[in-house]
Short mmCIF file of C-alpha atoms in Angstrom, two decimals:
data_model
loop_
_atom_site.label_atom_id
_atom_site.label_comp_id
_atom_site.label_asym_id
_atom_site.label_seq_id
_atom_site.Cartn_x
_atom_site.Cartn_y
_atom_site.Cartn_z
CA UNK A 1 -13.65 -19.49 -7.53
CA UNK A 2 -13.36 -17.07 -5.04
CA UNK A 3 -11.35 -13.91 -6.36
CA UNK A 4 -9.26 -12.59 -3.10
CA UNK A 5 -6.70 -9.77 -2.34
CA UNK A 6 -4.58 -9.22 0.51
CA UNK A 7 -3.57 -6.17 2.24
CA UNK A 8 -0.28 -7.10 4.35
CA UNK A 9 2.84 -4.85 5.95
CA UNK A 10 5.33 -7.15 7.12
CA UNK A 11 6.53 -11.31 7.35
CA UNK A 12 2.96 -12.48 5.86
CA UNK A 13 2.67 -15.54 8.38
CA UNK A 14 -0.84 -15.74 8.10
CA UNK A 15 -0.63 -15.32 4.06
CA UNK A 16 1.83 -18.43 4.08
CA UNK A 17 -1.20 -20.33 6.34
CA UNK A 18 -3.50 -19.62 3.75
CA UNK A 19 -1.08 -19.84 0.37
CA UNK A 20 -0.24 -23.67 2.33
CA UNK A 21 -4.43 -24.29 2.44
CA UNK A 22 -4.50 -23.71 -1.36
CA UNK A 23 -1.63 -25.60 -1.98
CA UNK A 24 -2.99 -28.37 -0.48
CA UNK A 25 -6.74 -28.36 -2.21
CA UNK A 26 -8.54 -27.68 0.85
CA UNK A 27 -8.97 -23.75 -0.18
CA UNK A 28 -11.01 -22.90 -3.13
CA UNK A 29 -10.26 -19.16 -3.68
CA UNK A 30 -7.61 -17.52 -6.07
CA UNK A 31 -5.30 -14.93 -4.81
CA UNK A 32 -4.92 -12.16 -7.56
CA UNK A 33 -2.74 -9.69 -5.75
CA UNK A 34 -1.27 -9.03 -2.61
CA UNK A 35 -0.62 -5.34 -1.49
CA UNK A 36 1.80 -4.24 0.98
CA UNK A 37 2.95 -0.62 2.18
CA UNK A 38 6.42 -1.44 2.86
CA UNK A 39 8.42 -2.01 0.14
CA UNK A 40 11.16 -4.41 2.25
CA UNK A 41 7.92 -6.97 3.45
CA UNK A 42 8.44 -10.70 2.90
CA UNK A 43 5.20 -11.08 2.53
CA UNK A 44 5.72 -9.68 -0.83
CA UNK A 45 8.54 -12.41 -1.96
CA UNK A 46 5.78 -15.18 -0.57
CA UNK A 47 3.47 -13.93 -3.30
CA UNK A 48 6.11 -13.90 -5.41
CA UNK A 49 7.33 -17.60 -4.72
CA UNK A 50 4.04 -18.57 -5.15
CA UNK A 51 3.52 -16.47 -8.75
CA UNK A 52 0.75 -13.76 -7.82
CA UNK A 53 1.23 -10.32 -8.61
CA UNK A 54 3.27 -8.60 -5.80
CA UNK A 55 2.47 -4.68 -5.23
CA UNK A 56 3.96 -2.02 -3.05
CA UNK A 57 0.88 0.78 -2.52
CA UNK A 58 3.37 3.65 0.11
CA UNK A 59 0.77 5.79 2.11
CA UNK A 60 3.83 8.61 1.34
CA UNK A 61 3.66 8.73 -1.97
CA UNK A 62 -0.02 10.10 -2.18
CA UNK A 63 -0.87 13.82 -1.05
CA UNK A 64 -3.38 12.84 1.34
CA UNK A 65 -4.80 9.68 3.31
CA UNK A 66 -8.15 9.86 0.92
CA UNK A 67 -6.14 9.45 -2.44
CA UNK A 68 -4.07 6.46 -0.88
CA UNK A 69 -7.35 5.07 -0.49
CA UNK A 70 -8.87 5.54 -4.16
CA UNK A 71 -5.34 4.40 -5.01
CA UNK A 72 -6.23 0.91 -3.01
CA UNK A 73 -9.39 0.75 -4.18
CA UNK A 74 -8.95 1.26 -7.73
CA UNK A 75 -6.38 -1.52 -7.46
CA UNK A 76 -8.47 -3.92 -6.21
CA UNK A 77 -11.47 -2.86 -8.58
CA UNK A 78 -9.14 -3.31 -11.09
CA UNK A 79 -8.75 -7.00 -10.59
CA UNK A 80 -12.28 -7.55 -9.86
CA UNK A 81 -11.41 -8.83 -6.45
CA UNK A 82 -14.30 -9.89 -4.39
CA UNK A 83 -12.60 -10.29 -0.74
CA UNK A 84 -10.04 -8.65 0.70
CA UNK A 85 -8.04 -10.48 3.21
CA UNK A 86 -5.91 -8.23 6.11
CA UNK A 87 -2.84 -10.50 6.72
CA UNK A 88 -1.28 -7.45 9.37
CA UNK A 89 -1.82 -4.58 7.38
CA UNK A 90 -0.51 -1.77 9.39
CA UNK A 91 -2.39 1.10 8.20
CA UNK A 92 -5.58 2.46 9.28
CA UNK A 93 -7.92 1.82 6.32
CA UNK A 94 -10.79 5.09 6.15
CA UNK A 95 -14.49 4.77 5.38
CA UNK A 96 -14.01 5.50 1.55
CA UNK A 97 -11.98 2.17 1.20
CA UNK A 98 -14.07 0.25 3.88
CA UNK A 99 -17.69 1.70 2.00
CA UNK A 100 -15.99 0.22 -1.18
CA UNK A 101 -15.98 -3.03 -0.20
CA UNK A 102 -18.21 -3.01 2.76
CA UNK A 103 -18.67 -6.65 4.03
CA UNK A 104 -15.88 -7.54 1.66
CA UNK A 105 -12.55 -6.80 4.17
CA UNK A 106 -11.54 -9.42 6.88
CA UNK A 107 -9.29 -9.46 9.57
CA UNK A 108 -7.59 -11.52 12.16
CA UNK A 109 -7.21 -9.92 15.71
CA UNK A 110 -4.89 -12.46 18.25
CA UNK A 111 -7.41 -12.19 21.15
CA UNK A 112 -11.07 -13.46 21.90
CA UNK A 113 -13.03 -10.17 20.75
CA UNK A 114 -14.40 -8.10 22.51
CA UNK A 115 -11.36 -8.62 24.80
CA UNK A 116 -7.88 -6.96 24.55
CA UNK A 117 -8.89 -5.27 21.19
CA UNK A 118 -9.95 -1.62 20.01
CA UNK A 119 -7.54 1.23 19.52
CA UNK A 120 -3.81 1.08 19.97
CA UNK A 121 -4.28 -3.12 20.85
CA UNK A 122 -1.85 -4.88 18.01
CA UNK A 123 0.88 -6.94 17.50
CA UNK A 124 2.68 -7.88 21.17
CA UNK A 125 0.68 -5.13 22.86
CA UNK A 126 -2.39 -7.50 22.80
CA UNK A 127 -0.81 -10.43 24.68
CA UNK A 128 1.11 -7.66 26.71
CA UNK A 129 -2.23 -6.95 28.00
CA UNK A 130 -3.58 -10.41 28.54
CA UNK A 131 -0.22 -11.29 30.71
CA UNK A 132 -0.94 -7.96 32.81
CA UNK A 133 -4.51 -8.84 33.35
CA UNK A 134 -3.93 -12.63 34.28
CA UNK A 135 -6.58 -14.12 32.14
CA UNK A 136 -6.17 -17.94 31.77
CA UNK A 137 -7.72 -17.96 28.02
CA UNK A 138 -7.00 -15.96 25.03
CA UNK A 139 -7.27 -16.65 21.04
CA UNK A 140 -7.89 -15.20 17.44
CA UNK A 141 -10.81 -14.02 15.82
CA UNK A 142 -11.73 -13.36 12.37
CA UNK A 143 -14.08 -10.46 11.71
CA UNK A 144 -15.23 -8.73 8.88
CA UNK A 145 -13.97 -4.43 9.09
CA UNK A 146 -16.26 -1.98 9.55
CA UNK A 147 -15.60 1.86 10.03
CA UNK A 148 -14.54 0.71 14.03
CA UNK A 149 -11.70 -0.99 15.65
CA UNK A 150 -12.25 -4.51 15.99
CA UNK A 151 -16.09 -3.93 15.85
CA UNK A 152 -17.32 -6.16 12.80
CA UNK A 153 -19.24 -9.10 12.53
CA UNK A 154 -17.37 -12.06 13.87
CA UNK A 155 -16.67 -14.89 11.35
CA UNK A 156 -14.57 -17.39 13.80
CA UNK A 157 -12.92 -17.79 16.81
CA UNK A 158 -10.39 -20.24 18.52
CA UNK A 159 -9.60 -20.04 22.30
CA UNK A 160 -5.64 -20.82 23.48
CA UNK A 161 -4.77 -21.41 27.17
CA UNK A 162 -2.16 -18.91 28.52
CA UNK A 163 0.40 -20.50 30.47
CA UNK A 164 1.90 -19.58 33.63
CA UNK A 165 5.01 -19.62 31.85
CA UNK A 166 3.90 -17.48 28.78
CA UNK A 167 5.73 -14.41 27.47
CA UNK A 168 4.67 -11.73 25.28
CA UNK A 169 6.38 -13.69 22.34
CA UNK A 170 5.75 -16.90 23.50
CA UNK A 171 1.66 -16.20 23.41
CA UNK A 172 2.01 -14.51 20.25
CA UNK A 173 3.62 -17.55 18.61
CA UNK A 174 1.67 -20.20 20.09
CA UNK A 175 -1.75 -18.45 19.53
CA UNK A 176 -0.44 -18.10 15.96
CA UNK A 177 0.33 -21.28 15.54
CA UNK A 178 -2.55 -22.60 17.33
CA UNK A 179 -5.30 -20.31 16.70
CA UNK A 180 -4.53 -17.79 13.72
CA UNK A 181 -3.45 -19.81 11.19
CA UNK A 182 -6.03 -22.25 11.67
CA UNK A 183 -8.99 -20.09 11.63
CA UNK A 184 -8.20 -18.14 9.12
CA UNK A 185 -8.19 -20.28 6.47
CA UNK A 186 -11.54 -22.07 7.51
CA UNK A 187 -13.04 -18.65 7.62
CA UNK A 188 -11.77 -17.82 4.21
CA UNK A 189 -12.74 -21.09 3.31
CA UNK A 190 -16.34 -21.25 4.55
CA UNK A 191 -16.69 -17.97 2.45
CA UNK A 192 -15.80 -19.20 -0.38
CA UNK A 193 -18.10 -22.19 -0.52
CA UNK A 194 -21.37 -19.59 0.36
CA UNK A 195 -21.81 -21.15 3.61
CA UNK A 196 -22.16 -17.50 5.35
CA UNK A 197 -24.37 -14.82 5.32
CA UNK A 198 -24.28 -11.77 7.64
CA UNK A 199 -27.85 -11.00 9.59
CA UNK A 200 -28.21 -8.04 11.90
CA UNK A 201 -24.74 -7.62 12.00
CA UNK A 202 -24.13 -11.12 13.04
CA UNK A 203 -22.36 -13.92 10.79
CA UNK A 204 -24.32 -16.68 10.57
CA UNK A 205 -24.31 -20.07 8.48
CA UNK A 206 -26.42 -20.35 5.86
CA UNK A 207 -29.10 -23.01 6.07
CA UNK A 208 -29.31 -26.10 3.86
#
């Protein structure tokens, strides 16, 4: 069974998506940790509800942004954890901590990449920007991190209409709800059972 680990800085939506896939029997992985930078994140009393180990890793209690990351890293070594899961992990991971697990660290971005991503695009700013531009489709994708912004291999993505109606929190739930935490747990899922492999820096499914 899959080992996993999740890096996560606030409500941990998208960690409840997944902890509901497991409890159901549809997700074959086992979460060993989850590891949040804020101290006050829910996400960490949803681990805790659900009995995995529960860690607060502060960027500001390390001298500099390359021993947070050995910090991280040994944590997850540690614990033998194969894949990392980003569940809105707020800080900008380095290429020590990406190198360590390289092809091991996914993420979920709330638009259809390459669209409304790169630096500074998170959060509400994303469907800030697909409001401003008038597109009539946006999404989520799941991508494996590399030492870019939203540049990875893409694992999955879901389109969601954008209504005339929409606001900024309005798309943000419903592509959540419709697209994120959907997706996710397929991707994760997939994974898991092998069905994957990465080729010129393209996911692709594994043949029979």
């Amino acid at each position: 069974m899959l080992n996993v680990g999740v890096l996560v800085s606030g409500s941990g939506t998208n960690l409840q998506a997944i902890l509901d896939k497991i409890g159901e029997g549809t997700l074959p992985i086992h979460i060993s940790t989850v590891v949040s930078n804020n101290q006050r994140a829910y996400a960490l009393e949803r681990a805790r509800q659900n009995a995995i180990e529960a860690v607060c890793i502060r960027k500001k209690d390390y001298a500099d942004a390359d021993e947070y990351e050995q910090a991280l890293i040994s944590h997850f070594k540690d614990r033998n954890v194969e894949l990392i899961v980003m569940a809105g992990f707020m800080v900008i991971l380095g290429k020590s901590f990406i190198r360590a697990f390289y092809n091991q660290i996914l993420n979920i971005h709330p638009s259809l990449i390459p669209s409304f991503c790169g630096d500074g695009m998170y959060g509400l700013r994303v469907h800030e920007a697909v409001l401003e531009k008038g597109v009539k489709v946006t999404g989520a994708t799941v991508h494996y991190v590399d030492e870019g912004t939203d540049t990875g291999p893409i694992v999955m993505q879901k389109a969601v209409d954008v209504l005339d109606a929409d606001t900024p929190s309005t798309l943000q739930r419903r592509v959540m709800e419709e697209a994120e935490w959907v997706i996710y747990p397929e991707a994760i899922r997939q994974i898991a059972e092998g069905n994957l492999m990465i080729e010129n820096n393209k996911v692709r499914r594994r043949h029979p």
